[in-house]
Amino acid sequence: MLKKALALVGAAALTLSITACGDEGGGDSKGTIWYSTKNSTEQVHVAMADGVTNAAKMLDYQADVTIAEADAAKQNDQMNNLVQNMAPAAIVVNPYDSDSISDVLDRAKESNIPVAVIDNKANNAEVDVSVLFDSVKSGEMAGEKAVEMLTEKYGEPKGVVVNLYGEVVSQVFKDRAKGFEDVIQKYPDIELISVLGAPQADVATSALNNVIADAKSSGKTIDLVNTPTDTATLGVIESLKTNNMWHKADEDGHIMVISHDGLGDILDLVQEGYIDVEVVIDVFGVGGIATEVLNAYPLQDKEVPTSGTFTPEGEYLNTEVEFSEGDTGATIMLAPVVVNADDADNPLIWGNATK
């Protein structure tokens, strides 16, 4: 589904316009579309915010952002302020906590404020549209690549695999872990070591250091490490370097690494042969498409359909998407893309576009 270059994003580094929740948005008569992001420290979330704000501006809205800084209570307070005091044209939100966000989303619905949820599913709430990455599929694709690489190494699917799964409050990380582990567990000769080791890099470093120490003491050889996000992969790199296990794919002692998202630094390491596989998500598209759907349907007093297709005006990795009916309302699932050293330089990947 990769076709055109991203129209709304240049090759320059992204910047996130941080606006405190409390200043009325000015702008034109179409009003303000607000985006509530998890944090402003990870490039993937900065890029996601740009997807929303650029699409909003393209559609002649003002765009503003609130930043939860990895704090569910703070995000819920900011969202409550938007609903009660800011009179937004619409809200796009990436929930930090899939469960606790539901109360404020219900209040937004009662206030007739169109809402799109992106990236991380909101549980137990009905919204106008959810635009999500197919995180189970992302995990499955990672698992399938792991089996393929282990089979290439040993002639059959066997070995020791470490899965550094993510935050238990994140539905995205739960789904990626489920997809990956469901595939791996089909093969009895693959030993799966599953440990909490994400999303923060230091958490991943500590977790993998402990696994490596345990493996050495029991005479095991770790063959592959899977992480649910590039931030955790940065911690994996630190651990492998510390333990003298950081080698290219064509070198003795190479530990295979599979990562998720599409960070530029990780894509470079894929091209250099240190990291084997990156499962890329359409970061600019998830927020941009959600914003365009809000504009095309609820902001025109139309209900978002639960079947059929939608072609966005902006240019994203997903050039046409399908509506489906989810348990929170109309849903769009964006397809992941698996890349290796041969195609990790694709200019459509958000990490490459931000270099």
mmCIF file of N, CA, C and O in Angstrom, residues 101-137:
data_model
loop_
_atom_site.group_PDB
_atom_site.id
_atom_site.type_symbol
_atom_site.label_atom_id
_atom_site.label_comp_id
_atom_site.label_asym_id
_atom_site.label_seq_id
_atom_site.Cartn_x
_atom_site.Cartn_y
_atom_site.Cartn_z
ATOM 1 N N ILE A 101 -9.602 6.348 30.181
ATOM 2 C CA ILE A 101 -10.010 7.441 29.296
ATOM 3 C C ILE A 101 -11.502 7.407 29.004
ATOM 4 O O ILE A 101 -12.085 8.397 28.538
ATOM 5 N N SER A 102 -12.177 6.304 29.294
ATOM 6 C CA SER A 102 -13.560 6.117 28.842
ATOM 7 C C SER A 102 -14.526 7.138 29.434
ATOM 8 O O SER A 102 -15.451 7.595 28.741
ATOM 9 N N ASP A 103 -14.340 7.521 30.686
ATOM 10 C CA ASP A 103 -15.278 8.448 31.321
ATOM 11 C C ASP A 103 -15.311 9.794 30.605
ATOM 12 O O ASP A 103 -16.384 10.341 30.321
ATOM 13 N N VAL A 104 -14.152 10.346 30.290
ATOM 14 C CA VAL A 104 -14.118 11.652 29.637
ATOM 15 C C VAL A 104 -14.598 11.551 28.198
ATOM 16 O O VAL A 104 -15.209 12.488 27.661
ATOM 17 N N LEU A 105 -14.372 10.408 27.550
ATOM 18 C CA LEU A 105 -14.889 10.231 26.192
ATOM 19 C C LEU A 105 -16.416 10.187 26.199
ATOM 20 O O LEU A 105 -17.063 10.707 25.281
ATOM 21 N N ASP A 106 -16.989 9.590 27.241
ATOM 22 C CA ASP A 106 -18.446 9.606 27.373
ATOM 23 C C ASP A 106 -18.959 11.035 27.545
ATOM 24 O O ASP A 106 -20.005 11.407 26.980
ATOM 25 N N ARG A 107 -18.234 11.856 28.305
ATOM 26 C CA ARG A 107 -18.647 13.257 28.496
ATOM 27 C C ARG A 107 -18.546 14.042 27.189
ATOM 28 O O ARG A 107 -19.372 14.913 26.912
ATOM 29 N N ALA A 108 -17.525 13.742 26.396
ATOM 30 C CA ALA A 108 -17.400 14.412 25.101
ATOM 31 C C ALA A 108 -18.584 14.060 24.208
ATOM 32 O O ALA A 108 -19.132 14.932 23.512
ATOM 33 N N LYS A 109 -18.984 12.793 24.233
ATOM 34 C CA LYS A 109 -20.128 12.362 23.425
ATOM 35 C C LYS A 109 -21.397 13.072 23.884
ATOM 36 O O LYS A 109 -22.206 13.538 23.062
ATOM 37 N N GLU A 110 -21.593 13.190 25.190
ATOM 38 C CA GLU A 110 -22.760 13.882 25.729
ATOM 39 C C GLU A 110 -22.775 15.356 25.326
ATOM 40 O O GLU A 110 -23.842 15.958 25.184
ATOM 41 N N SER A 111 -21.581 15.929 25.121
ATOM 42 C CA SER A 111 -21.456 17.336 24.728
ATOM 43 C C SER A 111 -21.453 17.515 23.215
ATOM 44 O O SER A 111 -21.208 18.625 22.723
ATOM 45 N N ASN A 112 -21.693 16.418 22.481
ATOM 46 C CA ASN A 112 -21.743 16.450 21.011
ATOM 47 C C ASN A 112 -20.442 16.942 20.380
ATOM 48 O O ASN A 112 -20.451 17.641 19.368
ATOM 49 N N ILE A 113 -19.329 16.581 20.993
ATOM 50 C CA ILE A 113 -18.017 16.910 20.439
ATOM 51 C C ILE A 113 -17.511 15.693 19.672
ATOM 52 O O ILE A 113 -17.335 14.616 20.254
ATOM 53 N N PRO A 114 -17.288 15.808 18.365
ATOM 54 C CA PRO A 114 -16.753 14.672 17.608
ATOM 55 C C PRO A 114 -15.387 14.237 18.138
ATOM 56 O O PRO A 114 -14.538 15.082 18.439
ATOM 57 N N VAL A 115 -15.201 12.939 18.264
ATOM 58 C CA VAL A 115 -13.956 12.412 18.829
ATOM 59 C C VAL A 115 -13.435 11.275 17.956
ATOM 60 O O VAL A 115 -14.198 10.386 17.558
ATOM 61 N N ALA A 116 -12.136 11.322 17.694
ATOM 62 C CA ALA A 116 -11.438 10.203 17.062
ATOM 63 C C ALA A 116 -10.369 9.700 18.022
ATOM 64 O O ALA A 116 -9.633 10.492 18.612
ATOM 65 N N VAL A 117 -10.298 8.411 18.192
ATOM 66 C CA VAL A 117 -9.248 7.777 18.976
ATOM 67 C C VAL A 117 -8.247 7.176 18.003
ATOM 68 O O VAL A 117 -8.636 6.518 17.027
ATOM 69 N N ILE A 118 -6.960 7.381 18.260
ATOM 70 C CA ILE A 118 -5.939 6.838 17.363
ATOM 71 C C ILE A 118 -4.910 6.034 18.136
ATOM 72 O O ILE A 118 -4.710 6.234 19.334
ATOM 73 N N ASP A 119 -4.262 5.131 17.436
ATOM 74 C CA ASP A 119 -3.104 4.365 17.893
ATOM 75 C C ASP A 119 -3.452 3.371 18.992
ATOM 76 O O ASP A 119 -3.328 2.167 18.811
ATOM 77 N N ASN A 120 -3.885 3.863 20.146
ATOM 78 C CA ASN A 120 -4.157 3.000 21.293
ATOM 79 C C ASN A 120 -5.656 2.985 21.558
ATOM 80 O O ASN A 120 -6.251 4.020 21.860
ATOM 81 N N LYS A 121 -6.256 1.849 21.434
ATOM 82 C CA LYS A 121 -7.709 1.719 21.557
ATOM 83 C C LYS A 121 -8.214 2.210 22.908
ATOM 84 O O LYS A 121 -7.564 2.026 23.938
ATOM 85 N N ALA A 122 -9.377 2.855 22.897
ATOM 86 C CA ALA A 122 -10.077 3.198 24.130
ATOM 87 C C ALA A 122 -11.102 2.117 24.417
ATOM 88 O O ALA A 122 -11.938 1.796 23.571
ATOM 89 N N ASN A 123 -11.045 1.536 25.597
ATOM 90 C CA ASN A 123 -11.974 0.475 25.959
ATOM 91 C C ASN A 123 -13.229 1.054 26.601
ATOM 92 O O ASN A 123 -13.181 2.085 27.275
ATOM 93 N N ASN A 124 -14.345 0.396 26.380
ATOM 94 C CA ASN A 124 -15.603 0.728 27.065
ATOM 95 C C ASN A 124 -16.079 2.150 26.806
ATOM 96 O O ASN A 124 -16.618 2.817 27.691
ATOM 97 N N ALA A 125 -15.878 2.626 25.587
ATOM 98 C CA ALA A 125 -16.355 3.962 25.216
ATOM 99 C C ALA A 125 -16.762 3.931 23.749
ATOM 100 O O ALA A 125 -16.171 3.204 22.943
ATOM 101 N N GLU A 126 -17.762 4.738 23.411
ATOM 102 C CA GLU A 126 -18.184 4.839 22.015
ATOM 103 C C GLU A 126 -17.724 6.182 21.465
ATOM 104 O O GLU A 126 -18.014 7.235 22.041
ATOM 105 N N VAL A 127 -16.982 6.159 20.359
ATOM 106 C CA VAL A 127 -16.467 7.376 19.739
ATOM 107 C C VAL A 127 -16.860 7.370 18.266
ATOM 108 O O VAL A 127 -17.341 6.372 17.736
ATOM 109 N N ASP A 128 -16.647 8.502 17.592
ATOM 110 C CA ASP A 128 -17.048 8.610 16.189
ATOM 111 C C ASP A 128 -16.241 7.679 15.304
ATOM 112 O O ASP A 128 -16.791 7.037 14.404
ATOM 113 N N VAL A 129 -14.929 7.613 15.552
ATOM 114 C CA VAL A 129 -14.098 6.716 14.761
ATOM 115 C C VAL A 129 -12.829 6.399 15.542
ATOM 116 O O VAL A 129 -12.306 7.243 16.278
ATOM 117 N N SER A 130 -12.374 5.182 15.414
ATOM 118 C CA SER A 130 -11.070 4.778 15.938
ATOM 119 C C SER A 130 -10.195 4.404 14.745
ATOM 120 O O SER A 130 -10.577 3.560 13.938
ATOM 121 N N VAL A 131 -9.044 5.049 14.644
ATOM 122 C CA VAL A 131 -8.081 4.716 13.595
ATOM 123 C C VAL A 131 -6.887 4.079 14.296
ATOM 124 O O VAL A 131 -6.165 4.750 15.040
ATOM 125 N N LEU A 132 -6.711 2.810 14.072
ATOM 126 C CA LEU A 132 -5.769 2.023 14.850
ATOM 127 C C LEU A 132 -4.795 1.292 13.942
ATOM 128 O O LEU A 132 -5.093 1.012 12.785
ATOM 129 N N PHE A 133 -3.654 0.997 14.481
ATOM 130 C CA PHE A 133 -2.750 0.088 13.804
ATOM 131 C C PHE A 133 -3.199 -1.340 14.125
ATOM 132 O O PHE A 133 -3.659 -1.621 15.238
ATOM 133 N N ASP A 134 -3.071 -2.212 13.178
ATOM 134 C CA ASP A 134 -3.423 -3.610 13.416
ATOM 135 C C ASP A 134 -2.287 -4.229 14.231
ATOM 136 O O ASP A 134 -1.386 -4.872 13.694
ATOM 137 N N SER A 135 -2.357 -4.002 15.543
ATOM 138 C CA SER A 135 -1.235 -4.354 16.404
ATOM 139 C C SER A 135 -1.079 -5.857 16.564
ATOM 140 O O SER A 135 0.044 -6.359 16.703
ATOM 141 N N VAL A 136 -2.186 -6.594 16.564
ATOM 142 C CA VAL A 136 -2.073 -8.048 16.599
ATOM 143 C C VAL A 136 -1.358 -8.541 15.343
ATOM 144 O O VAL A 136 -0.458 -9.381 15.407
ATOM 145 N N LYS A 137 -1.737 -7.977 14.190
ATOM 146 C CA LYS A 137 -1.090 -8.350 12.938
ATOM 147 C C LYS A 137 0.386 -7.980 12.953
ATOM 148 O O LYS A 137 1.232 -8.739 12.462
#
